[in-house]
Structures are given as structure tokens and as C-alpha cells.
Short mmCIF file of C-alpha atoms in Angstrom, two decimals:
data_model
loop_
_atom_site.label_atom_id
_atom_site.label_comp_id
_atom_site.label_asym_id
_atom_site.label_seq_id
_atom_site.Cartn_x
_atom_site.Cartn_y
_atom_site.Cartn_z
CA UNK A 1 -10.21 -76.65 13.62
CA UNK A 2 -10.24 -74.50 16.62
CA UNK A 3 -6.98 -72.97 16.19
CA UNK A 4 -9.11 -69.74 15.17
CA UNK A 5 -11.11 -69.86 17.81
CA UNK A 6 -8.06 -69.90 20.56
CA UNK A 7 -6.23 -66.61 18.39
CA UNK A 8 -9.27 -64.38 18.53
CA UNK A 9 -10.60 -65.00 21.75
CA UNK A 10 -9.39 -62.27 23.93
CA UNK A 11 -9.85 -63.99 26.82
CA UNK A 12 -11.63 -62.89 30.31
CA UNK A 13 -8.02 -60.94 31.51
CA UNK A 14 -7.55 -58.86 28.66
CA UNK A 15 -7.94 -55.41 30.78
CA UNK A 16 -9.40 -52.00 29.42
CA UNK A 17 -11.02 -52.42 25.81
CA UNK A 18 -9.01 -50.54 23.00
CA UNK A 19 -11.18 -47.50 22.52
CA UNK A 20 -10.86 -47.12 25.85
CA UNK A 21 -7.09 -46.87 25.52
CA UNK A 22 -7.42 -44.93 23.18
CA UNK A 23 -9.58 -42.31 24.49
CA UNK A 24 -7.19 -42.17 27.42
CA UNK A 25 -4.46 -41.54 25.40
CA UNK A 26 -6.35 -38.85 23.43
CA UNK A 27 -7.70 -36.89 26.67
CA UNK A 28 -4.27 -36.90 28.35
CA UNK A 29 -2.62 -35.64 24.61
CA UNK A 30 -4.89 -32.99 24.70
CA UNK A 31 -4.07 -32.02 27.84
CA UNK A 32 -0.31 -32.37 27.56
CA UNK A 33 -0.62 -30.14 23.65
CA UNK A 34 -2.48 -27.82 25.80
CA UNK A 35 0.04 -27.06 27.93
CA UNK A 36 3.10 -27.15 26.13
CA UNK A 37 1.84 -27.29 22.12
CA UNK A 38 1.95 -29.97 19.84
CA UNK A 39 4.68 -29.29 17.94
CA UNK A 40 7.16 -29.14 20.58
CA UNK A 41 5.62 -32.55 22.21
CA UNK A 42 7.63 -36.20 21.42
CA UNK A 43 5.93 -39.49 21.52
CA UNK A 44 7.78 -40.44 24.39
CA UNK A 45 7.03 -37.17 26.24
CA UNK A 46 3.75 -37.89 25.60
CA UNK A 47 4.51 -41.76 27.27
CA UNK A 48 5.70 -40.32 30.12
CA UNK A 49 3.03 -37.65 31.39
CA UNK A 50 0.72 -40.15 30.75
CA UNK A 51 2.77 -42.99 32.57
CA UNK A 52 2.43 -45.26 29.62
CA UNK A 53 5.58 -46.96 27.41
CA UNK A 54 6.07 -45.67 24.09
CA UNK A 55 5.43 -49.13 22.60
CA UNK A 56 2.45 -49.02 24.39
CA UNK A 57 1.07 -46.07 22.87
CA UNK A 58 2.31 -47.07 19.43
CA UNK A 59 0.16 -50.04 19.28
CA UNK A 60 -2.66 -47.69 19.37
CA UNK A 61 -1.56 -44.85 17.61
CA UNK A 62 0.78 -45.22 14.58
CA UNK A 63 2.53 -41.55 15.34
CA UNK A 64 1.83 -38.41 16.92
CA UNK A 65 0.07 -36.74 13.73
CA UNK A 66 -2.77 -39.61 14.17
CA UNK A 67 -3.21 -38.62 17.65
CA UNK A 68 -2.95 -34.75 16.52
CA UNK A 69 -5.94 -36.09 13.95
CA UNK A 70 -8.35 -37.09 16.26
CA UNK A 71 -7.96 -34.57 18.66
CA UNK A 72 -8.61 -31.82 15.79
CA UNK A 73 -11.30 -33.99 14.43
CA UNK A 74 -13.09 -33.73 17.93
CA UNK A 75 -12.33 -29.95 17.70
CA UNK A 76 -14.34 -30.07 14.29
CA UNK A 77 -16.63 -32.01 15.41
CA UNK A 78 -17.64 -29.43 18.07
CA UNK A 79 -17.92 -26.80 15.53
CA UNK A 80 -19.80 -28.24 13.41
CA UNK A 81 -22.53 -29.59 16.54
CA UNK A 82 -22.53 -25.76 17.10
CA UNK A 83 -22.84 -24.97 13.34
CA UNK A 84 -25.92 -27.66 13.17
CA UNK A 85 -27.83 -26.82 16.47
CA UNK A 86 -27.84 -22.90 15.88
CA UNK A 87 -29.15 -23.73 12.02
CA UNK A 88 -31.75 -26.10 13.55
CA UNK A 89 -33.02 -23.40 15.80
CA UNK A 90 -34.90 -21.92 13.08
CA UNK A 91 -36.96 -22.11 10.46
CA UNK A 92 -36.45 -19.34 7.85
CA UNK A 93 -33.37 -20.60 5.24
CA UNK A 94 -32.31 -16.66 5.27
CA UNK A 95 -32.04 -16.94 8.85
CA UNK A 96 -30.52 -20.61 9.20
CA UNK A 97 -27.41 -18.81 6.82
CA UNK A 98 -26.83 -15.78 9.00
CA UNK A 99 -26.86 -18.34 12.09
CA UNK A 100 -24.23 -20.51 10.12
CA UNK A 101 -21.91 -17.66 9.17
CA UNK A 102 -22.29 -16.50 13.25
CA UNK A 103 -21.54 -19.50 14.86
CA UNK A 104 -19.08 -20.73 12.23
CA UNK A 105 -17.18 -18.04 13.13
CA UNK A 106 -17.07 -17.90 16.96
CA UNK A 107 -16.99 -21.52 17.57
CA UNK A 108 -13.99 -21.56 15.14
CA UNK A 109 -12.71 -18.65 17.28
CA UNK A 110 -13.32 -20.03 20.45
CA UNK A 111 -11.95 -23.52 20.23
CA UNK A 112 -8.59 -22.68 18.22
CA UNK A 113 -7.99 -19.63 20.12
CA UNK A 114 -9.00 -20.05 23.36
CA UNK A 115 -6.23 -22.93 23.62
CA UNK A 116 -3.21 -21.18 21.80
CA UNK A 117 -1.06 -24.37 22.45
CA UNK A 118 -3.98 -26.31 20.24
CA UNK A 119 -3.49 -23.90 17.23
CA UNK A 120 -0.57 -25.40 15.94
CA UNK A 121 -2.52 -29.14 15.46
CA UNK A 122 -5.36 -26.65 13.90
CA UNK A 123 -1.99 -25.13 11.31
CA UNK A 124 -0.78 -28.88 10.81
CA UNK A 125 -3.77 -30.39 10.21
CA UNK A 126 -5.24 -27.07 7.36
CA UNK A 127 -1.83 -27.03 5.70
CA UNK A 128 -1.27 -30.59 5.16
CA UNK A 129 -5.12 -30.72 4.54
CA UNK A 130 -5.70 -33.47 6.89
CA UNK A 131 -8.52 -36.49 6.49
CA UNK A 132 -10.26 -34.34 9.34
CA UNK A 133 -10.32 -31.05 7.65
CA UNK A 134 -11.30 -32.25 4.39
CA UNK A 135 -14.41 -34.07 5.63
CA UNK A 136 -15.39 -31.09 7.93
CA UNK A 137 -15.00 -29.08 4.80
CA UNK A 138 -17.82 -31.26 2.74
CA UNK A 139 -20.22 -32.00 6.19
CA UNK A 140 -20.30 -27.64 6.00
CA UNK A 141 -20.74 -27.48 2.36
CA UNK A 142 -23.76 -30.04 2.55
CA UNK A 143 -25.57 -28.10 5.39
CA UNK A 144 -24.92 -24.86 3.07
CA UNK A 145 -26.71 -26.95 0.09
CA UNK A 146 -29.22 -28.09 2.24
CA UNK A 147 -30.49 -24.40 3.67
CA UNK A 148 -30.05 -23.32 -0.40
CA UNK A 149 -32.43 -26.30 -1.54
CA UNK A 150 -35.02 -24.58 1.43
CA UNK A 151 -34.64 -21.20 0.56
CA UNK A 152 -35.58 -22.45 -3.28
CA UNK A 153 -38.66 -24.11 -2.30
CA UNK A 154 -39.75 -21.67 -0.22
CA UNK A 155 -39.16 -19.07 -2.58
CA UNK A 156 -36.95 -17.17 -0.56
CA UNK A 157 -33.70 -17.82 -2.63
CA UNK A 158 -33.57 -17.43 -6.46
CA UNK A 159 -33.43 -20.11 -8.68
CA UNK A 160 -31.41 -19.09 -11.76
CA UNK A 161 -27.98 -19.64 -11.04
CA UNK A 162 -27.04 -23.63 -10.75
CA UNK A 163 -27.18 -24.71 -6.87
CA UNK A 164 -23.49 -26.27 -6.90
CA UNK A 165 -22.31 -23.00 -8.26
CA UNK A 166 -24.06 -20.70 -5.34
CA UNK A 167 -22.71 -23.44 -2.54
CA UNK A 168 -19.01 -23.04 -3.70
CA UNK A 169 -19.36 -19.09 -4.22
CA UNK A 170 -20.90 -19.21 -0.52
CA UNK A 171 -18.40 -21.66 0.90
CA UNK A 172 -15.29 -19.33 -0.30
CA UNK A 173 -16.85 -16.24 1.05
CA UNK A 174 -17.21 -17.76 4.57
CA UNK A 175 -13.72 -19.94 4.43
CA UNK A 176 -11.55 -17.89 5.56
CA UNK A 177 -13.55 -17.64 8.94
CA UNK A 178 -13.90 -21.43 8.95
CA UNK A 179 -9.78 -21.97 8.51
CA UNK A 180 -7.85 -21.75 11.49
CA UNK A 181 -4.77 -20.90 8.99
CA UNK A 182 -6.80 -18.22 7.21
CA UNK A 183 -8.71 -17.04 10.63
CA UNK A 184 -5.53 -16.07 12.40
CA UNK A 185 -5.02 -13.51 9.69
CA UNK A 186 -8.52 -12.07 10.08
CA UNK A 187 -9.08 -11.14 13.79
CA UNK A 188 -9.41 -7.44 12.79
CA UNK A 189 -12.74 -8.42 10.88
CA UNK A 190 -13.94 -11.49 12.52
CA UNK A 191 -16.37 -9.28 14.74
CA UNK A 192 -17.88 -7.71 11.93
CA UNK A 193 -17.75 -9.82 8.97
CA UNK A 194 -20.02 -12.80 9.44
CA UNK A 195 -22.58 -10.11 9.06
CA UNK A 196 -21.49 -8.15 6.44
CA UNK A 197 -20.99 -11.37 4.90
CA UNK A 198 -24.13 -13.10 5.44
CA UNK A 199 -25.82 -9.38 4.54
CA UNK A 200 -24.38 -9.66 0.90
CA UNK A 201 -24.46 -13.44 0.56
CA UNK A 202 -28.23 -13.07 1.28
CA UNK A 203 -28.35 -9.60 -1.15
CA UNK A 204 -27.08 -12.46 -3.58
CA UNK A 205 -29.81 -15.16 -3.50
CA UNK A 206 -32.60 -12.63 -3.35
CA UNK A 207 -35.27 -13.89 -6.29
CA UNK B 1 24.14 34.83 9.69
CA UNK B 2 25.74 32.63 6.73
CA UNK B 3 26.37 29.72 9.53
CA UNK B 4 23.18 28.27 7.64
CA UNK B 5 23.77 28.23 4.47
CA UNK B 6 27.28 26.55 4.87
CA UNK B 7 25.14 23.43 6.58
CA UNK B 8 22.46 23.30 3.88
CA UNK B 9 24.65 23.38 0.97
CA UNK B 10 25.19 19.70 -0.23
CA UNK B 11 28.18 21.56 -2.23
CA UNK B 12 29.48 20.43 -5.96
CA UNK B 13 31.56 17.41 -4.58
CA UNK B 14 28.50 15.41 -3.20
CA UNK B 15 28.48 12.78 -5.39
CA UNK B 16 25.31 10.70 -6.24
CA UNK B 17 21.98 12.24 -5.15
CA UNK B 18 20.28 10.47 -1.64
CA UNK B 19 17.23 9.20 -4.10
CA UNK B 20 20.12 7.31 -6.57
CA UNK B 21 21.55 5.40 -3.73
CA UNK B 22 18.26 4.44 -2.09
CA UNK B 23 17.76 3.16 -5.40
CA UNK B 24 21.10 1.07 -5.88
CA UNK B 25 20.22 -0.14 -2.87
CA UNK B 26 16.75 -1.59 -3.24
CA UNK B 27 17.82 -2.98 -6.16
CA UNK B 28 20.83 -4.81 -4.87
CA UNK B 29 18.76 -5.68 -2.19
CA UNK B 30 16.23 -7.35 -3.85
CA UNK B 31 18.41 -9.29 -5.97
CA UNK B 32 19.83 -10.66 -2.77
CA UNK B 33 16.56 -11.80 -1.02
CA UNK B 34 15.24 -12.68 -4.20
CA UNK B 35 18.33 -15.41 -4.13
CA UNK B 36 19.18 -16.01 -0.23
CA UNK B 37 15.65 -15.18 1.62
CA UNK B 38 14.80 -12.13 3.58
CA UNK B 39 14.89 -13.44 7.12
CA UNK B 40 17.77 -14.78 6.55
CA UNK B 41 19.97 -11.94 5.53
CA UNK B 42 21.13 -9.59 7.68
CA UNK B 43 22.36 -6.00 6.64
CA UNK B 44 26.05 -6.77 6.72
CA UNK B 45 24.98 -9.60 4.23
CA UNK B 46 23.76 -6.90 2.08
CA UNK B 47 26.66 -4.94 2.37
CA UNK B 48 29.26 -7.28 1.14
CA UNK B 49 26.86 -8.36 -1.76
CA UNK B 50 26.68 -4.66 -2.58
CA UNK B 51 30.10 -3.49 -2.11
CA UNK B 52 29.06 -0.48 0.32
CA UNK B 53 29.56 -0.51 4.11
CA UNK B 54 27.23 -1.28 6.59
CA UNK B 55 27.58 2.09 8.07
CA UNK B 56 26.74 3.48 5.05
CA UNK B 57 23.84 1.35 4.33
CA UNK B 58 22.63 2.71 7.47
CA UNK B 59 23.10 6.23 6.24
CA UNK B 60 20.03 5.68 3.71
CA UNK B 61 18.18 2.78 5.64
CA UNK B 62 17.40 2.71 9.62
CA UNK B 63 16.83 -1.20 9.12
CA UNK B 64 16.87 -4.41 7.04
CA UNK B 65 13.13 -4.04 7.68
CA UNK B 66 13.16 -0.38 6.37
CA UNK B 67 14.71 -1.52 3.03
CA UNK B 68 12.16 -4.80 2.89
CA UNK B 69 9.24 -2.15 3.42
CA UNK B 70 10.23 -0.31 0.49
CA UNK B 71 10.47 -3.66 -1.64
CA UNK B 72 7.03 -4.45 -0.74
CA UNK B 73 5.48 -0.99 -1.71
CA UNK B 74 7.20 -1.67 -4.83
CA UNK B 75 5.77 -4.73 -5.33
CA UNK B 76 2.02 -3.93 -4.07
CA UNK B 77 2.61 -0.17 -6.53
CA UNK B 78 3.03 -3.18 -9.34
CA UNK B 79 -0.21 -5.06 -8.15
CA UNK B 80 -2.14 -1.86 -8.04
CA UNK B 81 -0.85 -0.75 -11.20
CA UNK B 82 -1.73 -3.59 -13.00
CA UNK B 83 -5.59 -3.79 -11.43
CA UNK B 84 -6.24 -0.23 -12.51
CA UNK B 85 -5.12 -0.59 -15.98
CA UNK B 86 -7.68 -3.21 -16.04
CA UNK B 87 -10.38 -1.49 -14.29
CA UNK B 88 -9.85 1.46 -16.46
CA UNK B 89 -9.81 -0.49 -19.81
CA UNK B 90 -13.18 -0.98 -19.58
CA UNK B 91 -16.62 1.04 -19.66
CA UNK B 92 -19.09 -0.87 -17.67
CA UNK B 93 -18.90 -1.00 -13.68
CA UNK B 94 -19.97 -4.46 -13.60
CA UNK B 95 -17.31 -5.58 -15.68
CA UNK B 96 -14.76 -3.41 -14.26
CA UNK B 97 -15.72 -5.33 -10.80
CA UNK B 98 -14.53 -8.54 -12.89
CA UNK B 99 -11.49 -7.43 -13.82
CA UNK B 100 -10.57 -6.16 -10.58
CA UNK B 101 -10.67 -9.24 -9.18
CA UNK B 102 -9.75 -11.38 -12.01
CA UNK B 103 -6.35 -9.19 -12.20
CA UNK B 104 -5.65 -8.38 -8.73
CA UNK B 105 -5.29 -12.53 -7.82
CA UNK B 106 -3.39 -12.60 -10.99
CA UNK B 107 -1.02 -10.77 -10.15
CA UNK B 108 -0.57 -11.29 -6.79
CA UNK B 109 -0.28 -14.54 -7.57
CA UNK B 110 2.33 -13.85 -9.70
CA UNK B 111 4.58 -11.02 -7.62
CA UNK B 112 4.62 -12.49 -4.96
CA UNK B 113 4.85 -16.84 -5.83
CA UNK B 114 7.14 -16.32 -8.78
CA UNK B 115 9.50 -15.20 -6.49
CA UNK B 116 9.17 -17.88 -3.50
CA UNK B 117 12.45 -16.21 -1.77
CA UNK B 118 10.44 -12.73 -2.00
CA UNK B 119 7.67 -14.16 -0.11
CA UNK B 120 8.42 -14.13 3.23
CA UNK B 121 9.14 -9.82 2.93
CA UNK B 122 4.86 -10.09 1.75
CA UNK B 123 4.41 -12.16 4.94
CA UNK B 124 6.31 -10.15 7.19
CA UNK B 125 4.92 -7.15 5.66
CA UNK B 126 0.47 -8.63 6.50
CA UNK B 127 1.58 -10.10 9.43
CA UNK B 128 2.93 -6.96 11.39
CA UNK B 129 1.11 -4.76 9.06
CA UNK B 130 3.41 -3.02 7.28
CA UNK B 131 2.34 0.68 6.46
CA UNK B 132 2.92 -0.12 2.63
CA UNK B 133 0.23 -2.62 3.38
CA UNK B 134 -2.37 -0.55 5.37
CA UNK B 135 -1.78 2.01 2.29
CA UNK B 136 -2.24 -0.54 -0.36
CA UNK B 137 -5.46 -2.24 0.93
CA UNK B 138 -6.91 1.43 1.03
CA UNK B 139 -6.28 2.51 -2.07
CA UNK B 140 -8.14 -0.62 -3.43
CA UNK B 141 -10.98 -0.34 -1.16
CA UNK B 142 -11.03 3.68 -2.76
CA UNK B 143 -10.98 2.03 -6.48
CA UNK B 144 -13.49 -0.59 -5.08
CA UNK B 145 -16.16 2.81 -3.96
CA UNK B 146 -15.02 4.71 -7.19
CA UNK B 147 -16.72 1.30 -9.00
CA UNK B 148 -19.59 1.18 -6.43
CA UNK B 149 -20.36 4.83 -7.24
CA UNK B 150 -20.32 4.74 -11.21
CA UNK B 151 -22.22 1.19 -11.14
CA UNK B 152 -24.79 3.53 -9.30
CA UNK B 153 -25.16 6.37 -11.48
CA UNK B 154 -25.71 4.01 -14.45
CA UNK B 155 -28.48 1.89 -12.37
CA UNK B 156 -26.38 -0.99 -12.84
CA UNK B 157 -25.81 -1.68 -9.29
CA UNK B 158 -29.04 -1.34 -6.51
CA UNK B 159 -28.49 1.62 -4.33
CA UNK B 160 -30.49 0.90 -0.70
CA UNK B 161 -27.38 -0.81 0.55
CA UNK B 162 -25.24 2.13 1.87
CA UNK B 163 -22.38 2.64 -0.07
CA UNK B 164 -19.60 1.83 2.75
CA UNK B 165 -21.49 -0.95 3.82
CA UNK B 166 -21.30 -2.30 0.05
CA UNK B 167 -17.76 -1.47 -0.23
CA UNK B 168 -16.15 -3.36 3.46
CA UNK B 169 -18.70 -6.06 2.84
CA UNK B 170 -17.16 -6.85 -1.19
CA UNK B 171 -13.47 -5.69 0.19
CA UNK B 172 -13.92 -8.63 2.64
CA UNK B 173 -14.51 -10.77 -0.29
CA UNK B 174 -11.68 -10.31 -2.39
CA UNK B 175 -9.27 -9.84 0.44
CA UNK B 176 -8.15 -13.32 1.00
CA UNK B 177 -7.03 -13.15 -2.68
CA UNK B 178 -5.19 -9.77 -2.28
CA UNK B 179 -3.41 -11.21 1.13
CA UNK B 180 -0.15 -12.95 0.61
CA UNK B 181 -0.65 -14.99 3.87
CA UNK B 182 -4.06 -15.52 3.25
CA UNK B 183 -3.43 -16.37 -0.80
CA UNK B 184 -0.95 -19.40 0.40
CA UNK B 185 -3.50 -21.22 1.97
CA UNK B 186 -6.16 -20.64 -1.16
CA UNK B 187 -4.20 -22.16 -4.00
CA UNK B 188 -6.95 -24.72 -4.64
CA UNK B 189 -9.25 -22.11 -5.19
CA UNK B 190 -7.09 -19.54 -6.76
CA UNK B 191 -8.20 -20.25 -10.26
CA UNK B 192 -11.70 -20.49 -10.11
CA UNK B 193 -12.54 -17.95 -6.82
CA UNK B 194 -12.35 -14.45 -8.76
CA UNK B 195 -15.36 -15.76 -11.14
CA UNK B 196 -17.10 -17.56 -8.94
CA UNK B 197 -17.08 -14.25 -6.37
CA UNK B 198 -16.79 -11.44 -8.38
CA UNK B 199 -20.80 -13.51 -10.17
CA UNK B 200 -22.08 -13.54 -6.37
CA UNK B 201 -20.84 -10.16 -5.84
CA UNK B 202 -22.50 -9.02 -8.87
CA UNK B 203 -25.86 -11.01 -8.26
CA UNK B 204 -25.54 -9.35 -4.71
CA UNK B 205 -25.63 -5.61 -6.84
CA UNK B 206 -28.27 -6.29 -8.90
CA UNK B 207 -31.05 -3.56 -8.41
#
């Protein structure tokens, strides 16, 4: 009866715990897509700058795209801190959306464009519409409901038009700052736009 | 003195007109990409499919890009075409902002994704910016002001915003619906967007 006892042990010599492996193997990814882009990069390339075996790194990891995930999930994840403290910074709901259109934008700027070799796990992950991407894409629409819901109570937004209905108009206007895929196409106006943006969005919800 | 007039003179012998061939061409042309790709094909490609020469392609065309360029005008000349009819079969601004949109996804939509082989001339043509583009997205922005303006006159639309403000802010709107390389990556969205913007738009307008 204490066969399960002896299998799930791990025992005092086990070495590093697993999310420590893991986050080793993320950082040095990152650093290794950084430099020579993620599409061009192999498992076992990936083994070797790091000085682990492939095998190795497959126990953790079932393929490069779920080490591509979490590295673009901690790039969201960023984005969305930014998104969250410069919305928390104030108080007025007109001012929390102009904030969230603003930093939306440049964070999303700086992060995929800053490292050109990370764009291409930003392309992968928004055209095969990655775990990552889709949950970043609801957290953002739920802080956009949220602001909505204040500006109604304190009379700042209008009321008439159903709240899910505003959110999604809102959400499409801003996506295609928010996209990496979409973004790349709109350096021209990224300077400008979140304002002109968040100027008509807000010309919108007036009561 | 007559040394002139002997150069000018295409003489009775010429054969087809420049305008005919340029013509035969595109068409041929666009057949052929519309099968085999544009990137793909190369000018002598063309040239067997067509039955001319390649030198004489050249005679009419300085590229494989010029030829695509003219392609793509013809196709964004169809887009336009098709949102003005629209716009003009109606009376009120407001609902000639509707249509605008409604029509102008529409049918990009369908120019440029019924003919998948077709759409990499619309992507080469936003992403270096063909003229035929810069031209296109003008002309709709003018059509966009001409709206603006008339919505105006009738009080329909609130006129402290200034007008050019108005206009850039609503053109940034509808543009990643008017984009080829943007419209790829908005299929989800495709259907419902032009309603669901063109009603914020409108709520934005309200005087």
C-alpha cells in the first residue's frame, strides 16, 4: 500500500523544480528569437544555445509554438499591466478611455516593435489566434465594460444603446492598434489615431 | 522643317492603337494571375500565355509591377464605383454614411477574396503603397467630407467638431475594412463591423 507513496515522492535529489526549468528555457528562447527570430529557430537550435538536450526541453515544452505561447503571453501580459495601471491612474471614465486607447497603443508598439525578431511570434500567435491572444482579447474587452458601467453611473456616458453593443463597437475601433498583424499596417496613423479615436469614441457615449 | 512631322505621324500601317494593347494586355494578364498568382509570374510567363513577346510587352509596360498597378486601380475604380452608387441612391446623410460602409466591406470583400490568386497584387499594392492606392483612399475620404458637409447643412450631424478632424477621425474607422491587408485579419468581424461602426459613428454625429 505504499507503492504510491514511493512513485510520487520526488525525492531530496531531484534538482531545479519544473517551473524553474521552465522559466529558464523561456528566458533563454526569448533571447535566442530575439536575435535570430522565431521562425527561423529549431528546437534543437534552441537545445543547443541553451546547452540543454532536445529531449530535455521536450519534457517541458511539447514544441516550439508552446514556448512561442508563453513568451507572447508574457508580452500581453505586459500590455495589458500598462493598459490597467495608466486606467487606474484616474478617476474620470472619459479619461480612464483616452488613457486605454494611449497606452494600448504604445505599449503594443513598443514591445512588438522594438524587438523586430519577436514580431513574427506576435504574426503566429494573431493569425492562428492563439490561447494567448484570445484571452488578452476578452481581459481588454472587460476593462472597456468596466470604464462604460462608470461612465453610466456617473452620468458621464449615455445610457440608451445596450452596454455589450457599445463595448464591441469600441473594441473594433481600437483593434487594429491592439493587433500586432493589423498594427504593422498602421504606423502612418498610430501617432495620431488613439486620439482621434478616443475623441470620437467619447463624441459617441456623450448623454 | 518637315523632319517633325515624319516622326509624329503614327502613319496608316500602325496597326492597333497603344490604349487597345494596354488593354489586351491587362486582360490577359489578369486572367493569368487570377489562375497562377502574381508573385509568382514573371513577365516572360505572361508573354507565352499571351502570345506577344516579352520585348513587346515591355513596349506598353516598364514592369510586371506596372501591369499589376493597373489591375489594382481597376479593381479599387470597381470598389469605388460600387460605394457611390450606394451613397448616391439615397437622400439622407446619415444613411448614406451606412451604406458607405455597409458597401465598401462588401465589396472589398468580394474583389478582392473571390479571387484568392488576385490577392496578393491588393497586398503588394497597401504594403508598398501603390499610387492607385494613395488615390483610392483619397477619393473616399473626399466622398466621406462631401457626406460630412450635407449631414451639416441638414442639422443632422453636430458641427463644433471641425470638419477634417470629423472626416480622418471616421476614415480611421472604416479603413481596416477598406484595407486588403488589414480586411484578412478582420474576417470574424467582417459581417457585423459596418453596423456596429457606422451606429457609433453616427451616435458620435449626433448634434
Amino acid at each position: 500500500m505504499n507503492m504510491s507513496k514511493a512513485t510520487t515522492n520526488p525525492g531530496p535529489a531531484r534538482g531545479p523544480v519544473d517551473h524553474e526549468v521552465r522559466d529558464q528555457i523561456v528566458v533563454a528562447a526569448t533571447e535566442h528569437f530575439r536575435l535570430y527570430g522565431y521562425e527561423k529557430t529549431t528546437v534543437s537550435d534552441l537545445a543547443k544555445a541553451i546547452g540543454f538536450s532536445k529531449a530535455y526541453i521536450y519534457k517541458f515544452f511539447e514544441s516550439k509554438q508552446a514556448i512561442g505561447e508563453l513568451i507572447c503571453a508574457n508580452c500581453l501580459h505586459e500590455i495589458e499591466t500598462d493598459v490597467r495601471a495608466a486606467v487606474d491612474g484616474v478617476d474620470r471614465p472619459p479619461e480612464k478611455l483616452r488613457r486605454m486607447f494611449k497606452t494600448g497603443v504604445e505599449s503594443c508598439l513598443r514591445l512588438f516593435f522594438e524587438d523586430r525578431k519577436l514580431y513574427d511570434i506576435a504574426a503566429s500567435a494573431a493569425t492562428e489566434r492563439w490561447e494567448a491572444v484570445r484571452a488578452f482579447e476578452e481581459r481588454i474587452q472587460a476593462m472597456l465594460q468596466d470604464i462604460l458601467r462608470q461612465g453610466r453611473e456617473t452620468e458621464e456616458f449615455e445610457r440608451k444603446t445596450p452596454l455589450d453593443e457599445t463595448a464591441t463597437a469600441i473594441y473594433l475601433v481600437i483593434r487594429p492598434y491592439l493587433n500586432p498583424l493589423l498594427l504593422q499596417h498602421s504606423f502612418d496613423s498610430a501617432d495620431d489615431a488613439p486620439s482621434q479615436l478616443s475623441n470620437l469614441v467619447l463624441r459617441s457615449l456623450s448623454p
